JSON list of C-alpha atoms in Angstrom, two decimals:
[
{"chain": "L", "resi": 1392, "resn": "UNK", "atom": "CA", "xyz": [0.00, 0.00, 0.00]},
{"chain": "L", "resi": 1393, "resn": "UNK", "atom": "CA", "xyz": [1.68, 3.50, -0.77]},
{"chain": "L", "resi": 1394, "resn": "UNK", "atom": "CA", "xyz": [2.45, 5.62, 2.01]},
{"chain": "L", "resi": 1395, "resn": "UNK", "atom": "CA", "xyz": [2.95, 9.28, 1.56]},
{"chain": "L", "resi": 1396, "resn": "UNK", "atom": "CA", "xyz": [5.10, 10.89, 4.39]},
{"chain": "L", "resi": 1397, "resn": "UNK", "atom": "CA", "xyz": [5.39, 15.04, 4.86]},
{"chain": "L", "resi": 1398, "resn": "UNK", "atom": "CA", "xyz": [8.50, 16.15, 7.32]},
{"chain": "L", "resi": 1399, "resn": "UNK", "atom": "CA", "xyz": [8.82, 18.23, 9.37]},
{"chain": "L", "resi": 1400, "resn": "UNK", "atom": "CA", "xyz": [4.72, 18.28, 10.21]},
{"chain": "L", "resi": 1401, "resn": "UNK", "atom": "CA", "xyz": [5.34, 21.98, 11.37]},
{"chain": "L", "resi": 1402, "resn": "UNK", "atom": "CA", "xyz": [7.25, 25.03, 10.17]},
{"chain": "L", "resi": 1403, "resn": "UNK", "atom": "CA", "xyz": [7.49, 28.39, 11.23]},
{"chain": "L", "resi": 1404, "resn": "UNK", "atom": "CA", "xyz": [9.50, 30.93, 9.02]},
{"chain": "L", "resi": 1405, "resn": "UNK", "atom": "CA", "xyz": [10.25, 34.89, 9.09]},
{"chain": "L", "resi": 1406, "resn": "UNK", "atom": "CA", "xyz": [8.51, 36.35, 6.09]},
{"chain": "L", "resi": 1407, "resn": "UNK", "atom": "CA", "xyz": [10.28, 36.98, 3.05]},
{"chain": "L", "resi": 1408, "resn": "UNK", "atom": "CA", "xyz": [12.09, 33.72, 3.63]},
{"chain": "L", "resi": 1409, "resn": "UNK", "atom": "CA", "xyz": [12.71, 31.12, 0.30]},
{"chain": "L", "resi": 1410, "resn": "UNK", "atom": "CA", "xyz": [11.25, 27.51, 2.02]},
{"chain": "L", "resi": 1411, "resn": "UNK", "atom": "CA", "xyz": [10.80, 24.11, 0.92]},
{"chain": "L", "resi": 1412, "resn": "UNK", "atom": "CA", "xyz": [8.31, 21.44, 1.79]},
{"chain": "L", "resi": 1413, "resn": "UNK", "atom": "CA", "xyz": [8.93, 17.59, 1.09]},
{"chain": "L", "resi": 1414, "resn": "UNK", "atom": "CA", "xyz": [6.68, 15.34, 0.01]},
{"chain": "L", "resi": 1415, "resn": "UNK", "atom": "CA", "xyz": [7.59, 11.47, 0.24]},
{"chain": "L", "resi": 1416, "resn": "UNK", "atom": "CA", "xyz": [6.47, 8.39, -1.15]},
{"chain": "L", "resi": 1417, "resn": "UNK", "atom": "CA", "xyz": [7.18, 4.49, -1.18]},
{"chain": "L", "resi": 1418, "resn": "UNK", "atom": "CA", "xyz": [5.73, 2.98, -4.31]},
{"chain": "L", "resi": 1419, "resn": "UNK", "atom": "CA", "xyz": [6.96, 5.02, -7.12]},
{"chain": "L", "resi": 1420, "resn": "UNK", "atom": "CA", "xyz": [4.55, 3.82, -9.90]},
{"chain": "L", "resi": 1421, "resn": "UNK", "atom": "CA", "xyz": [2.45, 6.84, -9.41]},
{"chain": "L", "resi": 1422, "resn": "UNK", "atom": "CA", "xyz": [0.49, 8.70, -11.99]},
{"chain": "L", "resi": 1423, "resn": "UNK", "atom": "CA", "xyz": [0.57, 12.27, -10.56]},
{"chain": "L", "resi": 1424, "resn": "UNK", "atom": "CA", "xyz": [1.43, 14.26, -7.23]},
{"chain": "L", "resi": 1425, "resn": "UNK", "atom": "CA", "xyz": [-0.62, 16.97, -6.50]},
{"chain": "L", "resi": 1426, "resn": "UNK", "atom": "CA", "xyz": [-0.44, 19.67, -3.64]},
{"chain": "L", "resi": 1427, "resn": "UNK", "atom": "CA", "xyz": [-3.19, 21.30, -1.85]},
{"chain": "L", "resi": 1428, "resn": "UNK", "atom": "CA", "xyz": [-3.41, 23.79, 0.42]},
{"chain": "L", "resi": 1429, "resn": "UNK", "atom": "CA", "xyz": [-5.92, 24.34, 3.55]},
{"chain": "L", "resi": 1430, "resn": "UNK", "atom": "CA", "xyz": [-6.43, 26.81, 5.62]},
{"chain": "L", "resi": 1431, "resn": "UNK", "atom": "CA", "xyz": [-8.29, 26.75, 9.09]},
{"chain": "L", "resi": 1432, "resn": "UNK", "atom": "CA", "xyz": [-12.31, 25.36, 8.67]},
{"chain": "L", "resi": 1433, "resn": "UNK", "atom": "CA", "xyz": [-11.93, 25.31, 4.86]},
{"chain": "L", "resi": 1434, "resn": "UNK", "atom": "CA", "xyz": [-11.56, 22.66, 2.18]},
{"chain": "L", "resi": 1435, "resn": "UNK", "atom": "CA", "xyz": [-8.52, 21.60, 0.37]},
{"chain": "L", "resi": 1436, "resn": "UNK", "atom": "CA", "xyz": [-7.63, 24.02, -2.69]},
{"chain": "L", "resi": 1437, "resn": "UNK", "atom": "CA", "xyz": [-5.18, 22.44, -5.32]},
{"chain": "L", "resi": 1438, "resn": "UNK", "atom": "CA", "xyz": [-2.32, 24.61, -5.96]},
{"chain": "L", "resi": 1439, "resn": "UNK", "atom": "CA", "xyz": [-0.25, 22.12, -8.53]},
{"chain": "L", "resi": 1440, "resn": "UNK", "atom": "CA", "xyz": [-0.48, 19.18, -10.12]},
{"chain": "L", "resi": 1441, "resn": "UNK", "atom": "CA", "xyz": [2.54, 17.69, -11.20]},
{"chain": "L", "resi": 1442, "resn": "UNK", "atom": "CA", "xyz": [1.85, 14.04, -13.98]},
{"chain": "L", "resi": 1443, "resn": "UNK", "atom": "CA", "xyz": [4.15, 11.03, -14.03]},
{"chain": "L", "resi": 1444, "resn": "UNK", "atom": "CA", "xyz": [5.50, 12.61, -17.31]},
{"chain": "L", "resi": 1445, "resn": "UNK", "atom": "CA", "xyz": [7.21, 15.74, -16.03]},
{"chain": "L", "resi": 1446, "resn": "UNK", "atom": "CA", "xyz": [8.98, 16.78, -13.57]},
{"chain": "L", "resi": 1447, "resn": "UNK", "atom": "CA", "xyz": [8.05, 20.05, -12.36]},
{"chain": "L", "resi": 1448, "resn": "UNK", "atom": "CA", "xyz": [4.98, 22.81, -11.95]},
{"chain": "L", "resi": 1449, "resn": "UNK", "atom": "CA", "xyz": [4.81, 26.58, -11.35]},
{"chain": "L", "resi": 1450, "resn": "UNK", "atom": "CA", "xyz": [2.44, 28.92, -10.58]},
{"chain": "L", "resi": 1451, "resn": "UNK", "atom": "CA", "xyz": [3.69, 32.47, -9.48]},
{"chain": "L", "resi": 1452, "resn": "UNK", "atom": "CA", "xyz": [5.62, 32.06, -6.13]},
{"chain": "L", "resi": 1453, "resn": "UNK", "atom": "CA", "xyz": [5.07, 28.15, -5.95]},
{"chain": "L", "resi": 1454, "resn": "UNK", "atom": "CA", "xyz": [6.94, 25.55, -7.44]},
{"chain": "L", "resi": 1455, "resn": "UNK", "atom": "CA", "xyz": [6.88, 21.84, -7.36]},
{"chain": "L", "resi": 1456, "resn": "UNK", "atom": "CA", "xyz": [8.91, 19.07, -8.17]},
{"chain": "L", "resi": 1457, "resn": "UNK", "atom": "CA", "xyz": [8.44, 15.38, -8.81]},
{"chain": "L", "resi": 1458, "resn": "UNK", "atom": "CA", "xyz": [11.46, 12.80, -8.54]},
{"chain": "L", "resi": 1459, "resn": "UNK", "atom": "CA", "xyz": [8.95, 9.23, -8.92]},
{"chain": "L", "resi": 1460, "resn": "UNK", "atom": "CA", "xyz": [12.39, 7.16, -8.76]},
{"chain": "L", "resi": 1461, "resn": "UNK", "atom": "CA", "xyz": [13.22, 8.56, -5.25]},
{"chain": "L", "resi": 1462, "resn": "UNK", "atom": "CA", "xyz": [9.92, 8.71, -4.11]},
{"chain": "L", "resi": 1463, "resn": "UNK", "atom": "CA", "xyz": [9.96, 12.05, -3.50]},
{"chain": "L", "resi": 1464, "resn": "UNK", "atom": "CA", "xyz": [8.58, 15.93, -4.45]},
{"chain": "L", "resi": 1465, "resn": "UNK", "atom": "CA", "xyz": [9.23, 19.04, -3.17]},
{"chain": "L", "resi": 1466, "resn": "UNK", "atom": "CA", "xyz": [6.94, 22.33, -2.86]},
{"chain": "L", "resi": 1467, "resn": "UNK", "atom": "CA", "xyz": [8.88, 25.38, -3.15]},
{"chain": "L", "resi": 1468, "resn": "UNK", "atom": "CA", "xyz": [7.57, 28.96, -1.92]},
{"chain": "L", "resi": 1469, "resn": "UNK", "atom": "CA", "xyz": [9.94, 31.93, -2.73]},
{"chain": "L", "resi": 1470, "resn": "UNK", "atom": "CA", "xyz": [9.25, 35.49, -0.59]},
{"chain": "L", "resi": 1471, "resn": "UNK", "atom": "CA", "xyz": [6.84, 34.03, 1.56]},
{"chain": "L", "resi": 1472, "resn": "UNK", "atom": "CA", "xyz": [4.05, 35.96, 3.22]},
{"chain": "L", "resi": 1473, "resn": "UNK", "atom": "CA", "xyz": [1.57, 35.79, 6.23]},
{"chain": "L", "resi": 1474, "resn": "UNK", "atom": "CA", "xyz": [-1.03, 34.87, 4.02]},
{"chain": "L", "resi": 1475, "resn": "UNK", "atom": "CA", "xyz": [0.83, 31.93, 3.22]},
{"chain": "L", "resi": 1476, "resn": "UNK", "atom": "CA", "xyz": [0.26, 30.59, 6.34]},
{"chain": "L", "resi": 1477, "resn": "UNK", "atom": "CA", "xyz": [-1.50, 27.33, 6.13]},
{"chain": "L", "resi": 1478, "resn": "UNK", "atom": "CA", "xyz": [-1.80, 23.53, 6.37]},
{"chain": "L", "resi": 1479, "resn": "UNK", "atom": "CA", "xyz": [-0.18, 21.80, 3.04]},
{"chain": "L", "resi": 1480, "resn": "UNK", "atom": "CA", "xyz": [-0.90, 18.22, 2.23]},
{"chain": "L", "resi": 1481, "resn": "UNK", "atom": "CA", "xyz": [0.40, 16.28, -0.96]},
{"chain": "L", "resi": 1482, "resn": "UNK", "atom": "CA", "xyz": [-1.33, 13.52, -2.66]},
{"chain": "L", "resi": 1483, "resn": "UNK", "atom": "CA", "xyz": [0.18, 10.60, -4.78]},
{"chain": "L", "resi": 1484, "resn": "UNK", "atom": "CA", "xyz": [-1.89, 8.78, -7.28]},
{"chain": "L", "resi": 1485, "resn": "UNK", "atom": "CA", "xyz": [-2.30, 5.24, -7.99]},
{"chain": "L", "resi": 1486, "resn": "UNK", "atom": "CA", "xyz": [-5.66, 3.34, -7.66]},
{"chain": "L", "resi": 1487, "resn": "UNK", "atom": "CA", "xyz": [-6.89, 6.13, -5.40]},
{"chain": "L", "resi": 1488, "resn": "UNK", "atom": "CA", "xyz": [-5.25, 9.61, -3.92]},
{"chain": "L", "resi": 1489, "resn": "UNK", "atom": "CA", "xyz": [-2.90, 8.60, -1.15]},
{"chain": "L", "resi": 1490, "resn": "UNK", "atom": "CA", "xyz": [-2.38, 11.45, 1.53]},
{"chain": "L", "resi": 1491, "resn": "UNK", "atom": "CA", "xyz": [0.12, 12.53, 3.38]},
{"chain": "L", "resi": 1492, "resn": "UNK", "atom": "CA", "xyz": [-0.60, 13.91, 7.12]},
{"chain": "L", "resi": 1493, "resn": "UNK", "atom": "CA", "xyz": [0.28, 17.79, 5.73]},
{"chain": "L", "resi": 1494, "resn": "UNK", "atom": "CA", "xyz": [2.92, 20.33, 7.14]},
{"chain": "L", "resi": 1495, "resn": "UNK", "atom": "CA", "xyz": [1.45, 23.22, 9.28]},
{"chain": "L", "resi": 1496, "resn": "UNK", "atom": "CA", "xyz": [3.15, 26.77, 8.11]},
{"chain": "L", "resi": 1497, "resn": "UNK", "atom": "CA", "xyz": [3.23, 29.86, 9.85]},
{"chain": "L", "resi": 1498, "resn": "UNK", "atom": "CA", "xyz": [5.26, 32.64, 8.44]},
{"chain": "L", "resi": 1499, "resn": "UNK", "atom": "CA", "xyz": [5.69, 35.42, 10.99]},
{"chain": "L", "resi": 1500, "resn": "UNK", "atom": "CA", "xyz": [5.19, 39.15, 10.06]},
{"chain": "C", "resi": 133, "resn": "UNK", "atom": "CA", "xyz": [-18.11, 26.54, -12.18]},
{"chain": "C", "resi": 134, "resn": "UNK", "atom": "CA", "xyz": [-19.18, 26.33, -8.82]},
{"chain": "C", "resi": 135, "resn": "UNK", "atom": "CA", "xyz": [-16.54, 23.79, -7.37]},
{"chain": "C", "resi": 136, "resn": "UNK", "atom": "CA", "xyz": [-17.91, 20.61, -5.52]},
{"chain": "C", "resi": 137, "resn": "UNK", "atom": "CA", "xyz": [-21.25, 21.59, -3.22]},
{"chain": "C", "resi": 138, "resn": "UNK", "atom": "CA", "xyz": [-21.63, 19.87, 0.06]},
{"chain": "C", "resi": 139, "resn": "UNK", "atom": "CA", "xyz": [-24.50, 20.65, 2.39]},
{"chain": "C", "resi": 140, "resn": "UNK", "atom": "CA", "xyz": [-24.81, 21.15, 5.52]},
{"chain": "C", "resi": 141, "resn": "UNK", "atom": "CA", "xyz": [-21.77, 22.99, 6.26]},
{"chain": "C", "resi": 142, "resn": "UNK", "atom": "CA", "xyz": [-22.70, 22.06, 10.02]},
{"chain": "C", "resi": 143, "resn": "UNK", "atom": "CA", "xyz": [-24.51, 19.74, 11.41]},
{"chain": "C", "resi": 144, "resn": "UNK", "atom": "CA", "xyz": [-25.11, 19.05, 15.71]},
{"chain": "C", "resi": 145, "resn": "UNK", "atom": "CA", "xyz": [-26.97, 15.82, 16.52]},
{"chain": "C", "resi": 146, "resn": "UNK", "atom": "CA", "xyz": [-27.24, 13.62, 19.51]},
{"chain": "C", "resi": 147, "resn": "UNK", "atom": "CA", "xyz": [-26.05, 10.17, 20.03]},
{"chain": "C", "resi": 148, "resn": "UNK", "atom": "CA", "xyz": [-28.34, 7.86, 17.89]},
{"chain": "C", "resi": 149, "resn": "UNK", "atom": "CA", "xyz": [-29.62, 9.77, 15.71]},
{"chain": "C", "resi": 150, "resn": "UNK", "atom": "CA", "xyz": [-29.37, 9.46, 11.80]},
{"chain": "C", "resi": 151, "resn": "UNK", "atom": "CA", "xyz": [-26.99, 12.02, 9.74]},
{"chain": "C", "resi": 152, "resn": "UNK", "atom": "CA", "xyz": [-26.88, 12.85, 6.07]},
{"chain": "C", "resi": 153, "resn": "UNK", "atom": "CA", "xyz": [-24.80, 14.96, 4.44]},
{"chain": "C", "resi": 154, "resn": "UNK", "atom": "CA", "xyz": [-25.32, 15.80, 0.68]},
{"chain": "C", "resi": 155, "resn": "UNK", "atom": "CA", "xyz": [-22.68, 16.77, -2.59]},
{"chain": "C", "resi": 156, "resn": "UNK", "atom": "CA", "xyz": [-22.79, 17.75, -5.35]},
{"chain": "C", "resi": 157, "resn": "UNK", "atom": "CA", "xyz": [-19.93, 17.20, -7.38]},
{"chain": "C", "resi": 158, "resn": "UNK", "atom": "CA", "xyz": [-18.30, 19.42, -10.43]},
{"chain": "C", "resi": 159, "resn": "UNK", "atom": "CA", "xyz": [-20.11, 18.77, -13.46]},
{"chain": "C", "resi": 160, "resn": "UNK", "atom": "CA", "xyz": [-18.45, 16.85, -16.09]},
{"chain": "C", "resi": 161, "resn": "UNK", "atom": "CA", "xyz": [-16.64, 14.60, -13.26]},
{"chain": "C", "resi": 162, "resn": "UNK", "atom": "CA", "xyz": [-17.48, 10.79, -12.74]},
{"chain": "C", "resi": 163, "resn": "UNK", "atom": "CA", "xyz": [-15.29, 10.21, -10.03]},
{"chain": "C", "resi": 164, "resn": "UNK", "atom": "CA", "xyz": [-16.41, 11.02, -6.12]},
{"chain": "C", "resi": 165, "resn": "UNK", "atom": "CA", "xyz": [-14.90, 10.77, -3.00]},
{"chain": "C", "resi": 166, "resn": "UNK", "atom": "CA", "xyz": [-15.95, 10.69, 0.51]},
{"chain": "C", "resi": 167, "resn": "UNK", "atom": "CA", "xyz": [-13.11, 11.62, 2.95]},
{"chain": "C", "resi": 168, "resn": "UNK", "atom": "CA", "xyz": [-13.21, 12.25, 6.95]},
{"chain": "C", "resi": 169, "resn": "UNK", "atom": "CA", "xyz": [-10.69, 14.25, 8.61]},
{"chain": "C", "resi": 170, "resn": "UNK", "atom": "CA", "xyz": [-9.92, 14.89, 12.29]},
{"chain": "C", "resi": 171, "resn": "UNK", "atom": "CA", "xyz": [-6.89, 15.71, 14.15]},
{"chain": "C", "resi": 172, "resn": "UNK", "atom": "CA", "xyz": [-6.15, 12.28, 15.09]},
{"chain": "C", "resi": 173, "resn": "UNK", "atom": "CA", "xyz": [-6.45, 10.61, 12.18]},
{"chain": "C", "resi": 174, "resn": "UNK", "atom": "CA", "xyz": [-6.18, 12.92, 9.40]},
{"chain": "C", "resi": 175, "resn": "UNK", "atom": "CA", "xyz": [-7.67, 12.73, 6.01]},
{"chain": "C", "resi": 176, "resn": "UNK", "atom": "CA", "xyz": [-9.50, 9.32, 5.78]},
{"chain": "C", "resi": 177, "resn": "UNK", "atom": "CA", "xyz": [-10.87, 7.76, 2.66]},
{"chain": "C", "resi": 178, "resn": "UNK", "atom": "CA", "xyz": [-14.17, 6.40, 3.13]},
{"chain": "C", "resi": 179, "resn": "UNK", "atom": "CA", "xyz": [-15.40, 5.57, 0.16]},
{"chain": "C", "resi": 180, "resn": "UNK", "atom": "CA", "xyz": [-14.84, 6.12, -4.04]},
{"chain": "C", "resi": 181, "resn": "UNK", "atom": "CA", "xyz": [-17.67, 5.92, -6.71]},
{"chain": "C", "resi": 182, "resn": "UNK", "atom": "CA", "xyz": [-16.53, 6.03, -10.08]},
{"chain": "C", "resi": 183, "resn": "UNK", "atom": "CA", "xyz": [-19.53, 6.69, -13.07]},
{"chain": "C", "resi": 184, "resn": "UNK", "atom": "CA", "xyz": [-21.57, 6.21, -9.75]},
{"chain": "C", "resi": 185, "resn": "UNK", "atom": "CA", "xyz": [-20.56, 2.83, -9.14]},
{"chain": "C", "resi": 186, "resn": "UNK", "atom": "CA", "xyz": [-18.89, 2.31, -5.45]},
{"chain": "C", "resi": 187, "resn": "UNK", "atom": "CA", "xyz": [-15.13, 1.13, -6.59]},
{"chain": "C", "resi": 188, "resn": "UNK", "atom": "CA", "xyz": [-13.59, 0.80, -3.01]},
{"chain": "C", "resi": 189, "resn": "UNK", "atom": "CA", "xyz": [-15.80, 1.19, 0.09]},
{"chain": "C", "resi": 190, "resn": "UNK", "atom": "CA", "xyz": [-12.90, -0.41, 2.38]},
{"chain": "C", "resi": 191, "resn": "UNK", "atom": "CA", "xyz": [-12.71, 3.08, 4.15]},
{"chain": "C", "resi": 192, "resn": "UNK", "atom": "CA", "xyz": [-16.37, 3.02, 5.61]},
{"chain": "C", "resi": 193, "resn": "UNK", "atom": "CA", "xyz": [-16.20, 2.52, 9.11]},
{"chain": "C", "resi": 194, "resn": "UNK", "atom": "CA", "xyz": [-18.80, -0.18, 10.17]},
{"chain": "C", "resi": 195, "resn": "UNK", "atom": "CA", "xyz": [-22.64, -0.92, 9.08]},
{"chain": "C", "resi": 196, "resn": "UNK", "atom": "CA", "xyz": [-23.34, 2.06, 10.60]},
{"chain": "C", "resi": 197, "resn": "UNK", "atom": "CA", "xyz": [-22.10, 4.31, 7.64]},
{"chain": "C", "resi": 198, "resn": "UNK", "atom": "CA", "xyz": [-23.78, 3.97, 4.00]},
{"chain": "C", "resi": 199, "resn": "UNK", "atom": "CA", "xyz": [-23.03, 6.01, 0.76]},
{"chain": "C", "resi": 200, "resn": "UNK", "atom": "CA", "xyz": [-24.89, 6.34, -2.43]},
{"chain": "C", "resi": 201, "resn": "UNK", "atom": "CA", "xyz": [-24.11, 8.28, -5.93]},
{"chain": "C", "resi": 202, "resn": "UNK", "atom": "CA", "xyz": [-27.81, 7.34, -7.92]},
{"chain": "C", "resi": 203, "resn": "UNK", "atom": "CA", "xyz": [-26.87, 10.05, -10.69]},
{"chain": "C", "resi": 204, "resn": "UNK", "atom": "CA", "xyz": [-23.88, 11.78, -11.69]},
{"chain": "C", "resi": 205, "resn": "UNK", "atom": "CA", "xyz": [-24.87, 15.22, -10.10]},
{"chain": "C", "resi": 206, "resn": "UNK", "atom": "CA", "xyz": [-25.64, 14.06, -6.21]},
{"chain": "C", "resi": 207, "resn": "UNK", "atom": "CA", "xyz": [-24.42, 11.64, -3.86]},
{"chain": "C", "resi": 208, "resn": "UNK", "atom": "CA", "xyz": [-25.32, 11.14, 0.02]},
{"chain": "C", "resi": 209, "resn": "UNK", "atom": "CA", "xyz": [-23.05, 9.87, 3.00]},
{"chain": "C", "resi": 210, "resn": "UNK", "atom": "CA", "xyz": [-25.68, 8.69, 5.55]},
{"chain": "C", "resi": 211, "resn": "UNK", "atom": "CA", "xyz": [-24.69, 7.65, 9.16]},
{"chain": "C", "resi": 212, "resn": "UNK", "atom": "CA", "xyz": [-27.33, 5.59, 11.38]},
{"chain": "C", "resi": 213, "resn": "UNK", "atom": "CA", "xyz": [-27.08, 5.59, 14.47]},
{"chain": "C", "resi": 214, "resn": "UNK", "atom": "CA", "xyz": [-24.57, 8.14, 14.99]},
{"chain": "C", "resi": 215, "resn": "UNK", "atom": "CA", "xyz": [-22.10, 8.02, 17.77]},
{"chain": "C", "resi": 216, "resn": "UNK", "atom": "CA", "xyz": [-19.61, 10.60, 19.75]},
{"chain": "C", "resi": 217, "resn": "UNK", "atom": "CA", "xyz": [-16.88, 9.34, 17.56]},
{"chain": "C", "resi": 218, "resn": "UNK", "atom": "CA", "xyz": [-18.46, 9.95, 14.46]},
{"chain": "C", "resi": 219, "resn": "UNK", "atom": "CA", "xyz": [-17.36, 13.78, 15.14]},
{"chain": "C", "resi": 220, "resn": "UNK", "atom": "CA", "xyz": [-14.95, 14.67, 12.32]},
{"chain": "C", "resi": 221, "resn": "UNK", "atom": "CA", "xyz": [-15.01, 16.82, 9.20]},
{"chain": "C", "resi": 222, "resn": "UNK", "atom": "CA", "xyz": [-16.65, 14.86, 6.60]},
{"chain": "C", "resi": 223, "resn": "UNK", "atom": "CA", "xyz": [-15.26, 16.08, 2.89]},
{"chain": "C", "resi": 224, "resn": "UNK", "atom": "CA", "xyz": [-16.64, 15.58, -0.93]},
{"chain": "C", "resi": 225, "resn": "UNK", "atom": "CA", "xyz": [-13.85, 15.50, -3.53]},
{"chain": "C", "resi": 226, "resn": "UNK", "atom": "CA", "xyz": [-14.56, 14.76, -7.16]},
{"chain": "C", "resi": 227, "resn": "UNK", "atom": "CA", "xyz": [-12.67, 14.32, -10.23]},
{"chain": "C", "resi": 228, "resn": "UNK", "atom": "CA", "xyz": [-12.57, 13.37, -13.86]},
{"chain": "C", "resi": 229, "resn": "UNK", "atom": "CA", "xyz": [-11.47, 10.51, -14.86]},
{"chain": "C", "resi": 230, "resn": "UNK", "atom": "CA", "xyz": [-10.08, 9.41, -11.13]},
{"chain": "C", "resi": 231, "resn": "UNK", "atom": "CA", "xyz": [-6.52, 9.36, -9.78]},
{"chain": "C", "resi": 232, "resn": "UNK", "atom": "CA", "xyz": [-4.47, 8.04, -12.56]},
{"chain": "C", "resi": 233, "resn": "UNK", "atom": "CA", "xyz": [-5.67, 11.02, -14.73]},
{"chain": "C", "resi": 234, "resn": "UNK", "atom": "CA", "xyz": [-7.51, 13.68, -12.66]},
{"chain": "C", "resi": 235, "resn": "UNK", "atom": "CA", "xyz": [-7.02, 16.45, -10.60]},
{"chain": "C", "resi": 236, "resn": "UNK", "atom": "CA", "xyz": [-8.68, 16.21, -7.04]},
{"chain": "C", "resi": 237, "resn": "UNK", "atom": "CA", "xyz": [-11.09, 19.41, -6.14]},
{"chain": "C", "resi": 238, "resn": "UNK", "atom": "CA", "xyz": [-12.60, 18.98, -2.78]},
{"chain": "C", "resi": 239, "resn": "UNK", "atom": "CA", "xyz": [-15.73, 20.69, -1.54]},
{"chain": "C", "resi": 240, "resn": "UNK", "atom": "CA", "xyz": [-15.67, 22.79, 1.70]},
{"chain": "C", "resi": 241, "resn": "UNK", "atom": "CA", "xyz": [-16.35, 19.92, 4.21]},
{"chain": "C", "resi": 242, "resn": "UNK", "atom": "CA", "xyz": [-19.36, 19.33, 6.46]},
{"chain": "C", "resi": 243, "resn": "UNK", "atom": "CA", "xyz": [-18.46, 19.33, 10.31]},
{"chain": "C", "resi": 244, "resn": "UNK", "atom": "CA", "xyz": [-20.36, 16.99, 12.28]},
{"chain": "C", "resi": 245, "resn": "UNK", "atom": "CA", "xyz": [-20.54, 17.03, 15.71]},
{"chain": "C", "resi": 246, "resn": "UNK", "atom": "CA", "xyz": [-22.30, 14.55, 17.63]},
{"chain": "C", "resi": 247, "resn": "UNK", "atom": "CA", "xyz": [-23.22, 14.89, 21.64]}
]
């Protein structure tokens, strides 16, 4: 059964700061990873979608990476801001979406 | 497009009584999901219809818990009896084509609590 795995489960960065999140997986015959972001009492919102054919995704100050033979992606967030400040969870895909347990951001003002 | 609709956005019941919370997935998608999430457990799968067929119900909980997709607009999560520990955040998530294609959007989540 995959297992997804996000370290460190909480982060708390100055703003402005460049930061990465890590994403990791154990059965690398996945057909996409996809991050979401939620924020307190809300849904999850998808920020990227990375598929089995590439290897990376940007959108404005967010980018993600997908290594499937290390079992392992990345979310990038250059300059970050308070708004920023949220729960992230990734999501491998196989016969279903396999979660991770998220990381918890704060990014002080 | 108005994103996956789940109603009610809160629910309070008491012990025993019978729960159901509604969605109404993106139009176009023929996959649905049913997740839970609390802080113990996370995100849970509880069950995955695909072209409103149940594909993996291994997530459901016990007897007490029941799902149904009869068209390709609505689906229902019903709990009877509900208990304490039924208290969670239940989510709606749909999809096109399912996870070896698609791109998850989730609703906003219905938060159950049960006294």
């Amino acid at each position: 059964k995959q297992e997804v795995t996000q370290i460190p489960a909480a982060l708390s960065v100055p703003e402005g700061e460049n930061l990465v999140l890590n994403c990791s997986f154990t059965d690398s015959a996945i057909y996409n990873l996809q991050w979401f972001r939620q924020d307190p009492g809300k849904g999850l919102t998808s920020l990227l979608l990375i598929q089995s054919s590439q290897r990376e995704q940007t959108s404005g100050r967010l980018n993600a990476s997908l290594d499937k033979s290390s079992g392992r992606s990345t979310l990038y967030i250059a300059a970050s801001q308070p708004g920023d400040s949220a729960t992230y969870l990734c999501a491998a895909t196989g016969n279903q979406f396999y979660f991770g347990t998220g990381t918890s951001l704060t990014v002080i003002p | 497009d108005a994103g996956v609709i789940q109603s009610p956005r809160h629910e309070v019941t008491e012990m025993g009584q019978e729960v159901t919370l509604r969605c109404k997935p993106i139009s176009g998608h023929n996959s649905l999901f049913w997740y839970r999430q609390t802080m113990m457990r996370g995100l849970e799968l509880l069950i995955y219809f695909n072209n409103n067929v149940p594909i993996d119900d291994s997530g459901m909980p016990e007897d007490r818990f029941s799902a149904k997709m009869p068209n390709a607009s609505f689906s229902t999560l019903k709990i009877q009896p509900s208990e304490p520990r039924d208290s969670a955040v239940y989510f709606c998530a749909s999809s096109f084509l399912g996870p070896n294609t698609g791109e998850l959007f989730f609703g906003e989540g219905s938060r159950l609590t049960v006294l």
